[in-house]
Amino acid sequence: SSPRPVHLYWGVRHHADFYRLQQAQQLIAALPAARLTPVLSQPLPQDAWSGATGYVQDIALRDHPNLNDHEVYACGNSDMVMAAQAACIQAGLPSQAFYSDAFTPAEG
């Protein structure tokens, strides 16, 4: 495993949207310098959520306000990825250090 520090931010709307959260926590715990921050953008009363809330990129930038020596890997819908890229570059991330996989809705 890599000794590089990793901070995974996993953002969803509601707690029920997390899938295999326990497995993700176990995988992160197995890495020597990694941590996981689950984020809810729209917690419901039944979520009884005391963790991070808001947009995932805002929480990441709160924790890491200067990104000049980081790499960012973002995946999600294209609006979120574009917003994350703009915010990260404004926080000092070199544009070539932003990697993404934007999801597009399936047409049916």
CSV table of N, CA, C and O in Angstrom, one decimal:
chain,number,residue,atom,x,y,z
A,1,SER,N,0.8,-1.2,0.0
A,1,SER,CA,0.0,0.0,0.0
A,1,SER,C,0.9,1.2,0.0
A,1,SER,O,2.0,1.2,0.4
A,2,SER,N,0.3,2.3,-0.5
A,2,SER,CA,1.0,3.6,-0.6
A,2,SER,C,1.1,4.3,0.7
A,2,SER,O,0.1,4.4,1.5
A,3,PRO,N,2.3,4.9,1.0
A,3,PRO,CA,2.4,5.8,2.2
A,3,PRO,C,1.8,7.2,2.0
A,3,PRO,O,1.8,8.0,3.0
A,4,ARG,N,1.4,7.5,0.8
A,4,ARG,CA,0.9,8.9,0.5
A,4,ARG,C,-0.4,9.1,1.3
A,4,ARG,O,-1.2,8.2,1.4
A,5,PRO,N,-0.5,10.3,1.9
A,5,PRO,CA,-1.8,10.6,2.6
A,5,PRO,C,-3.0,10.7,1.6
A,5,PRO,O,-2.8,11.2,0.5
A,6,VAL,N,-4.1,10.1,2.0
A,6,VAL,CA,-5.3,10.1,1.2
A,6,VAL,C,-6.4,10.6,2.1
A,6,VAL,O,-6.6,10.1,3.2
A,7,HIS,N,-7.3,11.5,1.6
A,7,HIS,CA,-8.5,11.9,2.3
A,7,HIS,C,-9.6,11.8,1.3
A,7,HIS,O,-9.7,12.6,0.4
A,8,LEU,N,-10.5,10.8,1.6
A,8,LEU,CA,-11.6,10.5,0.7
A,8,LEU,C,-12.8,11.2,1.3
A,8,LEU,O,-13.2,11.0,2.4
A,9,TYR,N,-13.4,12.1,0.5
A,9,TYR,CA,-14.7,12.8,0.9
A,9,TYR,C,-15.8,12.1,0.0
A,9,TYR,O,-15.7,12.1,-1.2
A,10,TRP,N,-16.8,11.6,0.7
A,10,TRP,CA,-17.9,10.9,0.0
A,10,TRP,C,-19.1,11.6,0.3
A,10,TRP,O,-19.6,11.6,1.4
A,11,GLY,N,-19.6,12.3,-0.7
A,11,GLY,CA,-20.8,13.1,-0.6
A,11,GLY,C,-22.0,12.5,-1.2
A,11,GLY,O,-22.0,12.1,-2.4
A,12,VAL,N,-23.1,12.5,-0.5
A,12,VAL,CA,-24.5,12.1,-1.0
A,12,VAL,C,-25.5,13.0,-0.4
A,12,VAL,O,-25.2,13.8,0.5
A,13,ARG,N,-26.7,12.9,-0.9
A,13,ARG,CA,-27.8,13.8,-0.4
A,13,ARG,C,-28.3,13.3,1.0
A,13,ARG,O,-28.3,14.1,1.9
A,14,HIS,N,-28.7,12.1,1.1
A,14,HIS,CA,-29.3,11.5,2.3
A,14,HIS,C,-28.5,10.3,2.7
A,14,HIS,O,-27.8,9.6,1.9
A,15,HIS,N,-28.6,10.0,4.0
A,15,HIS,CA,-27.8,8.8,4.6
A,15,HIS,C,-28.1,7.5,3.8
A,15,HIS,O,-27.2,6.7,3.6
A,16,ALA,N,-29.4,7.3,3.4
A,16,ALA,CA,-29.7,6.1,2.7
A,16,ALA,C,-29.0,6.0,1.4
A,16,ALA,O,-28.9,4.9,0.8
A,17,ASP,N,-28.4,7.1,0.9
A,17,ASP,CA,-27.7,7.1,-0.4
A,17,ASP,C,-26.3,6.5,-0.3
A,17,ASP,O,-25.7,6.1,-1.3
A,18,PHE,N,-25.8,6.4,0.9
A,18,PHE,CA,-24.5,5.7,1.1
A,18,PHE,C,-24.7,4.2,0.8
A,18,PHE,O,-25.6,3.6,1.3
A,19,TYR,N,-23.9,3.6,0.0
A,19,TYR,CA,-23.9,2.2,-0.3
A,19,TYR,C,-22.5,1.7,0.1
A,19,TYR,O,-21.5,2.3,-0.1
A,20,ARG,N,-22.6,0.6,0.8
A,20,ARG,CA,-21.3,-0.1,1.3
A,20,ARG,C,-20.4,0.9,2.0
A,20,ARG,O,-19.2,0.8,1.9
A,21,LEU,N,-21.0,1.7,2.9
A,21,LEU,CA,-20.2,2.7,3.7
A,21,LEU,C,-19.2,1.9,4.6
A,21,LEU,O,-18.1,2.3,4.8
A,22,GLN,N,-19.7,0.9,5.2
A,22,GLN,CA,-18.9,0.1,6.1
A,22,GLN,C,-17.7,-0.5,5.4
A,22,GLN,O,-16.5,-0.4,5.9
A,23,GLN,N,-17.9,-1.0,4.2
A,23,GLN,CA,-16.7,-1.5,3.4
A,23,GLN,C,-15.7,-0.4,3.1
A,23,GLN,O,-14.5,-0.6,3.1
A,24,ALA,N,-16.2,0.8,2.7
A,24,ALA,CA,-15.4,1.9,2.4
A,24,ALA,C,-14.5,2.3,3.6
A,24,ALA,O,-13.3,2.5,3.5
A,25,GLN,N,-15.2,2.3,4.8
A,25,GLN,CA,-14.5,2.6,6.0
A,25,GLN,C,-13.4,1.6,6.3
A,25,GLN,O,-12.3,1.9,6.7
A,26,GLN,N,-13.7,0.3,6.1
A,26,GLN,CA,-12.7,-0.7,6.3
A,26,GLN,C,-11.5,-0.6,5.3
A,26,GLN,O,-10.3,-0.8,5.7
A,27,LEU,N,-11.8,-0.3,4.1
A,27,LEU,CA,-10.7,-0.1,3.1
A,27,LEU,C,-9.8,1.0,3.5
A,27,LEU,O,-8.6,0.9,3.4
A,28,ILE,N,-10.4,2.2,3.8
A,28,ILE,CA,-9.6,3.3,4.2
A,28,ILE,C,-8.8,3.0,5.5
A,28,ILE,O,-7.6,3.4,5.6
A,29,ALA,N,-9.4,2.3,6.4
A,29,ALA,CA,-8.7,2.0,7.7
A,29,ALA,C,-7.5,1.1,7.4
A,29,ALA,O,-6.5,1.1,8.2
A,30,ALA,N,-7.4,0.4,6.3
A,30,ALA,CA,-6.3,-0.5,6.0
A,30,ALA,C,-5.1,0.3,5.4
A,30,ALA,O,-4.0,-0.3,5.4
A,31,LEU,N,-5.3,1.5,5.0
A,31,LEU,CA,-4.2,2.3,4.4
A,31,LEU,C,-3.5,3.1,5.6
A,31,LEU,O,-4.2,3.5,6.5
A,32,PRO,N,-2.2,3.2,5.5
A,32,PRO,CA,-1.5,3.8,6.6
A,32,PRO,C,-1.8,5.3,6.9
A,32,PRO,O,-1.7,5.8,8.0
A,33,ALA,N,-2.1,6.0,5.8
A,33,ALA,CA,-2.3,7.5,6.0
A,33,ALA,C,-3.5,7.9,5.3
A,33,ALA,O,-3.5,8.8,4.4
A,34,ALA,N,-4.7,7.3,5.6
A,34,ALA,CA,-5.9,7.6,4.9
A,34,ALA,C,-7.0,7.9,5.9
A,34,ALA,O,-7.0,7.3,7.0
A,35,ARG,N,-8.0,8.7,5.4
A,35,ARG,CA,-9.2,8.9,6.2
A,35,ARG,C,-10.3,9.2,5.3
A,35,ARG,O,-10.2,9.5,4.1
A,36,LEU,N,-11.5,8.9,5.8
A,36,LEU,CA,-12.8,9.1,5.1
A,36,LEU,C,-13.7,10.1,5.8
A,36,LEU,O,-13.8,10.0,7.0
A,37,THR,N,-14.2,11.0,5.1
A,37,THR,CA,-15.2,11.9,5.6
A,37,THR,C,-16.5,11.8,4.8
A,37,THR,O,-16.5,12.3,3.6
A,38,PRO,N,-17.5,11.1,5.3
A,38,PRO,CA,-18.8,11.1,4.7
A,38,PRO,C,-19.5,12.5,4.8
A,38,PRO,O,-19.4,13.1,5.9
A,39,VAL,N,-20.2,12.9,3.8
A,39,VAL,CA,-20.8,14.2,3.8
A,39,VAL,C,-22.3,14.1,3.3
A,39,VAL,O,-22.5,13.4,2.2
A,40,LEU,N,-23.2,14.7,4.0
A,40,LEU,CA,-24.6,14.7,3.5
A,40,LEU,C,-24.9,16.1,3.0
A,40,LEU,O,-24.7,17.1,3.8
A,41,SER,N,-25.4,16.3,1.8
A,41,SER,CA,-25.8,17.6,1.4
A,41,SER,C,-27.2,18.0,1.8
A,41,SER,O,-27.4,19.2,2.0
A,42,GLN,N,-28.0,17.0,2.0
A,42,GLN,CA,-29.4,17.3,2.4
A,42,GLN,C,-29.9,16.3,3.4
A,42,GLN,O,-30.8,15.5,3.1
A,43,PRO,N,-29.3,16.3,4.7
A,43,PRO,CA,-29.7,15.3,5.6
A,43,PRO,C,-31.2,15.4,6.0
A,43,PRO,O,-31.8,16.6,6.1
A,44,LEU,N,-31.8,14.3,6.2
A,44,LEU,CA,-33.2,14.2,6.5
A,44,LEU,C,-33.3,14.1,8.1
A,44,LEU,O,-32.4,13.6,8.7
A,45,PRO,N,-34.4,14.5,8.7
A,45,PRO,CA,-34.6,14.3,10.1
A,45,PRO,C,-34.3,12.9,10.6
A,45,PRO,O,-33.7,12.7,11.6
A,46,GLN,N,-34.8,11.9,9.8
A,46,GLN,CA,-34.6,10.5,10.2
A,46,GLN,C,-33.1,10.1,10.1
A,46,GLN,O,-32.7,9.0,10.6
A,47,ASP,N,-32.3,10.9,9.4
A,47,ASP,CA,-30.9,10.5,9.3
A,47,ASP,C,-30.2,10.6,10.6
A,47,ASP,O,-29.2,10.0,10.8
A,48,ALA,N,-30.6,11.5,11.5
A,48,ALA,CA,-30.0,11.7,12.8
A,48,ALA,C,-28.5,11.9,12.6
A,48,ALA,O,-27.7,11.3,13.2
A,49,TRP,N,-28.1,12.8,11.7
A,49,TRP,CA,-26.7,12.9,11.2
A,49,TRP,C,-26.0,14.0,12.0
A,49,TRP,O,-26.5,15.1,12.1
A,50,SER,N,-24.8,13.6,12.5
A,50,SER,CA,-24.0,14.6,13.2
A,50,SER,C,-22.7,14.8,12.5
A,50,SER,O,-21.8,15.5,13.0
A,51,GLY,N,-22.6,14.2,11.3
A,51,GLY,CA,-21.3,14.4,10.6
A,51,GLY,C,-21.3,15.7,9.7
A,51,GLY,O,-22.2,16.6,9.9
A,52,ALA,N,-20.5,15.7,8.7
A,52,ALA,CA,-20.3,16.9,7.9
A,52,ALA,C,-21.6,17.0,7.0
A,52,ALA,O,-22.1,16.0,6.5
A,53,THR,N,-22.0,18.3,6.8
A,53,THR,CA,-23.1,18.6,5.9
A,53,THR,C,-22.8,19.7,5.0
A,53,THR,O,-22.0,20.6,5.3
A,54,GLY,N,-23.3,19.7,3.8
A,54,GLY,CA,-23.1,20.7,2.8
A,54,GLY,C,-22.6,20.0,1.5
A,54,GLY,O,-22.7,18.8,1.3
A,55,TYR,N,-22.0,20.8,0.6
A,55,TYR,CA,-21.5,20.3,-0.6
A,55,TYR,C,-20.1,19.7,-0.3
A,55,TYR,O,-19.3,20.3,0.4
A,56,VAL,N,-19.8,18.6,-0.9
A,56,VAL,CA,-18.6,17.8,-0.6
A,56,VAL,C,-17.4,18.6,-0.9
A,56,VAL,O,-16.4,18.6,-0.1
A,57,GLN,N,-17.3,19.4,-2.0
A,57,GLN,CA,-16.1,20.2,-2.3
A,57,GLN,C,-15.9,21.3,-1.2
A,57,GLN,O,-14.8,21.7,-0.9
A,58,ASP,N,-17.0,21.8,-0.7
A,58,ASP,CA,-16.9,22.9,0.3
A,58,ASP,C,-16.3,22.3,1.6
A,58,ASP,O,-15.5,23.0,2.3
A,59,ILE,N,-16.7,21.1,2.0
A,59,ILE,CA,-16.2,20.5,3.2
A,59,ILE,C,-14.7,20.1,3.0
A,59,ILE,O,-13.8,20.4,3.8
A,60,ALA,N,-14.3,19.6,1.8
A,60,ALA,CA,-12.9,19.3,1.5
A,60,ALA,C,-12.1,20.6,1.6
A,60,ALA,O,-11.0,20.6,2.1
A,61,LEU,N,-12.6,21.7,1.0
A,61,LEU,CA,-11.8,22.9,1.0
A,61,LEU,C,-11.7,23.5,2.4
A,61,LEU,O,-10.8,24.2,2.8
A,62,ARG,N,-12.7,23.3,3.2
A,62,ARG,CA,-12.7,23.7,4.6
A,62,ARG,C,-11.5,23.1,5.3
A,62,ARG,O,-10.8,23.7,6.1
A,63,ASP,N,-11.4,21.8,5.1
A,63,ASP,CA,-10.3,21.0,5.7
A,63,ASP,C,-8.9,21.2,5.1
A,63,ASP,O,-7.9,21.1,5.7
A,64,HIS,N,-8.9,21.6,3.8
A,64,HIS,CA,-7.7,21.7,3.0
A,64,HIS,C,-7.8,23.0,2.2
A,64,HIS,O,-7.9,23.0,1.0
A,65,PRO,N,-7.6,24.2,2.9
A,65,PRO,CA,-7.9,25.4,2.2
A,65,PRO,C,-6.8,25.8,1.1
A,65,PRO,O,-7.0,26.6,0.2
A,66,ASN,N,-5.6,25.2,1.2
A,66,ASN,CA,-4.5,25.5,0.3
A,66,ASN,C,-4.2,24.2,-0.4
A,66,ASN,O,-3.6,23.3,0.2
A,67,LEU,N,-4.5,24.1,-1.7
A,67,LEU,CA,-4.3,22.9,-2.5
A,67,LEU,C,-3.1,22.9,-3.4
A,67,LEU,O,-3.0,22.1,-4.3
A,68,ASN,N,-2.2,23.8,-3.2
A,68,ASN,CA,-1.1,24.0,-4.2
A,68,ASN,C,-0.2,22.7,-4.3
A,68,ASN,O,0.5,22.6,-5.3
A,69,ASP,N,-0.1,21.9,-3.3
A,69,ASP,CA,0.7,20.7,-3.4
A,69,ASP,C,-0.1,19.4,-3.2
A,69,ASP,O,0.3,18.4,-2.7
A,70,HIS,N,-1.3,19.4,-3.8
A,70,HIS,CA,-2.3,18.3,-3.7
A,70,HIS,C,-2.6,17.8,-5.1
A,70,HIS,O,-2.4,18.5,-6.1
A,71,GLU,N,-3.3,16.7,-5.2
A,71,GLU,CA,-3.9,16.2,-6.3
A,71,GLU,C,-5.4,15.9,-5.9
A,71,GLU,O,-5.6,15.5,-4.8
A,72,VAL,N,-6.3,16.2,-6.8
A,72,VAL,CA,-7.7,16.0,-6.5
A,72,VAL,C,-8.3,15.1,-7.6
A,72,VAL,O,-8.1,15.3,-8.8
A,73,TYR,N,-9.0,14.1,-7.1
A,73,TYR,CA,-9.7,13.1,-8.0
A,73,TYR,C,-11.2,13.3,-7.7
A,73,TYR,O,-11.6,13.0,-6.5
A,74,ALA,N,-12.0,13.7,-8.6
A,74,ALA,CA,-13.4,13.9,-8.4
A,74,ALA,C,-14.3,13.1,-9.3
A,74,ALA,O,-13.9,12.9,-10.5
A,75,CYS,N,-15.3,12.5,-8.8
A,75,CYS,CA,-16.3,11.8,-9.7
A,75,CYS,C,-17.7,12.1,-9.1
A,75,CYS,O,-17.9,12.3,-7.9
A,76,GLY,N,-18.6,12.2,-10.1
A,76,GLY,CA,-20.0,12.5,-9.7
A,76,GLY,C,-20.6,13.2,-10.9
A,76,GLY,O,-20.1,13.1,-12.1
A,77,ASN,N,-21.7,13.8,-10.7
A,77,ASN,CA,-22.4,14.5,-11.8
A,77,ASN,C,-21.6,15.6,-12.4
A,77,ASN,O,-20.7,16.2,-11.6
A,78,SER,N,-21.8,16.0,-13.6
A,78,SER,CA,-20.9,17.0,-14.3
A,78,SER,C,-20.9,18.3,-13.6
A,78,SER,O,-19.9,19.0,-13.5
A,79,ASP,N,-22.1,18.8,-13.1
A,79,ASP,CA,-22.2,20.1,-12.4
A,79,ASP,C,-21.3,20.1,-11.2
A,79,ASP,O,-20.6,21.1,-10.9
A,80,MET,N,-21.4,19.0,-10.4
A,80,MET,CA,-20.5,18.9,-9.2
A,80,MET,C,-19.1,18.9,-9.5
A,80,MET,O,-18.3,19.6,-8.9
A,81,VAL,N,-18.7,18.2,-10.5
A,81,VAL,CA,-17.3,18.1,-10.9
A,81,VAL,C,-16.8,19.4,-11.4
A,81,VAL,O,-15.7,19.9,-11.0
A,82,MET,N,-17.6,20.1,-12.2
A,82,MET,CA,-17.1,21.4,-12.7
A,82,MET,C,-17.0,22.4,-11.5
A,82,MET,O,-16.1,23.2,-11.5
A,83,ALA,N,-18.0,22.4,-10.6
A,83,ALA,CA,-17.9,23.3,-9.4
A,83,ALA,C,-16.7,23.0,-8.6
A,83,ALA,O,-16.0,23.9,-8.1
A,84,ALA,N,-16.5,21.7,-8.4
A,84,ALA,CA,-15.3,21.3,-7.6
A,84,ALA,C,-14.0,21.7,-8.2
A,84,ALA,O,-13.1,22.2,-7.6
A,85,GLN,N,-13.9,21.6,-9.5
A,85,GLN,CA,-12.7,22.0,-10.2
A,85,GLN,C,-12.4,23.5,-10.1
A,85,GLN,O,-11.3,23.9,-9.8
A,86,ALA,N,-13.5,24.3,-10.3
A,86,ALA,CA,-13.3,25.7,-10.2
A,86,ALA,C,-12.9,26.1,-8.7
A,86,ALA,O,-12.0,26.9,-8.6
A,87,ALA,N,-13.5,25.5,-7.8
A,87,ALA,CA,-13.2,25.8,-6.4
A,87,ALA,C,-11.8,25.4,-6.0
A,87,ALA,O,-11.1,26.1,-5.3
A,88,CYS,N,-11.4,24.2,-6.5
A,88,CYS,CA,-10.1,23.7,-6.1
A,88,CYS,C,-9.0,24.6,-6.8
A,88,CYS,O,-7.9,24.8,-6.2
A,89,ILE,N,-9.2,24.9,-8.0
A,89,ILE,CA,-8.2,25.8,-8.7
A,89,ILE,C,-8.1,27.1,-8.0
A,89,ILE,O,-7.0,27.7,-7.8
A,90,GLN,N,-9.2,27.7,-7.6
A,90,GLN,CA,-9.2,28.9,-6.8
A,90,GLN,C,-8.4,28.8,-5.5
A,90,GLN,O,-7.8,29.7,-5.0
A,91,ALA,N,-8.4,27.6,-5.0
A,91,ALA,CA,-7.7,27.3,-3.7
A,91,ALA,C,-6.2,26.9,-4.0
A,91,ALA,O,-5.6,26.4,-3.1
A,92,GLY,N,-5.7,27.1,-5.2
A,92,GLY,CA,-4.3,26.9,-5.4
A,92,GLY,C,-3.9,25.6,-6.1
A,92,GLY,O,-2.8,25.4,-6.4
A,93,LEU,N,-4.9,24.8,-6.4
A,93,LEU,CA,-4.6,23.5,-7.1
A,93,LEU,C,-4.2,23.8,-8.5
A,93,LEU,O,-4.9,24.5,-9.3
A,94,PRO,N,-3.0,23.3,-9.0
A,94,PRO,CA,-2.7,23.4,-10.4
A,94,PRO,C,-3.7,22.7,-11.2
A,94,PRO,O,-4.1,21.6,-10.9
A,95,SER,N,-4.1,23.3,-12.3
A,95,SER,CA,-5.1,22.6,-13.2
A,95,SER,C,-4.8,21.2,-13.6
A,95,SER,O,-5.7,20.4,-13.7
A,96,GLN,N,-3.5,21.0,-13.8
A,96,GLN,CA,-3.1,19.6,-14.3
A,96,GLN,C,-3.2,18.6,-13.1
A,96,GLN,O,-3.0,17.4,-13.3
A,97,ALA,N,-3.5,19.0,-11.9
A,97,ALA,CA,-3.5,18.1,-10.7
A,97,ALA,C,-5.0,17.8,-10.4
A,97,ALA,O,-5.3,17.2,-9.3
A,98,PHE,N,-5.9,18.2,-11.3
A,98,PHE,CA,-7.3,17.8,-11.1
A,98,PHE,C,-7.7,16.7,-12.1
A,98,PHE,O,-7.6,16.9,-13.3
A,99,TYR,N,-8.2,15.6,-11.5
A,99,TYR,CA,-8.6,14.5,-12.4
A,99,TYR,C,-10.0,14.2,-12.1
A,99,TYR,O,-10.5,14.4,-10.9
A,100,SER,N,-10.8,13.9,-13.1
A,100,SER,CA,-12.2,13.7,-12.9
A,100,SER,C,-12.9,12.6,-13.8
A,100,SER,O,-12.3,12.3,-14.8
A,101,ASP,N,-14.0,12.1,-13.3
A,101,ASP,CA,-14.8,11.2,-14.0
A,101,ASP,C,-16.3,11.7,-13.8
A,101,ASP,O,-16.8,11.5,-12.7
A,102,ALA,N,-16.8,12.5,-14.7
A,102,ALA,CA,-18.1,13.1,-14.6
A,102,ALA,C,-19.1,12.1,-15.1
A,102,ALA,O,-19.0,11.5,-16.2
A,103,PHE,N,-20.1,11.9,-14.3
A,103,PHE,CA,-21.2,11.0,-14.7
A,103,PHE,C,-22.3,11.8,-15.5
A,103,PHE,O,-22.6,12.9,-15.1
A,104,THR,N,-22.9,11.2,-16.5
A,104,THR,CA,-24.0,11.8,-17.2
A,104,THR,C,-25.2,10.9,-17.0
A,104,THR,O,-25.0,9.6,-17.0
A,105,PRO,N,-26.4,11.4,-16.9
A,105,PRO,CA,-27.5,10.6,-16.8
A,105,PRO,C,-27.8,9.7,-18.0
A,105,PRO,O,-27.5,10.2,-19.1
A,106,ALA,N,-28.3,8.5,-17.8
A,106,ALA,CA,-28.6,7.6,-18.9
A,106,ALA,C,-29.9,8.1,-19.6
A,106,ALA,O,-30.8,8.6,-18.9
A,107,GLU,N,-29.9,8.1,-20.9
A,107,GLU,CA,-31.1,8.5,-21.6
A,107,GLU,C,-32.0,7.3,-21.9
A,107,GLU,O,-31.5,6.2,-22.3
A,108,GLY,N,-33.3,7.4,-21.6
A,108,GLY,CA,-34.1,6.2,-21.8
A,108,GLY,C,-35.2,6.3,-22.7
A,108,GLY,O,-35.7,7.0,-23.4
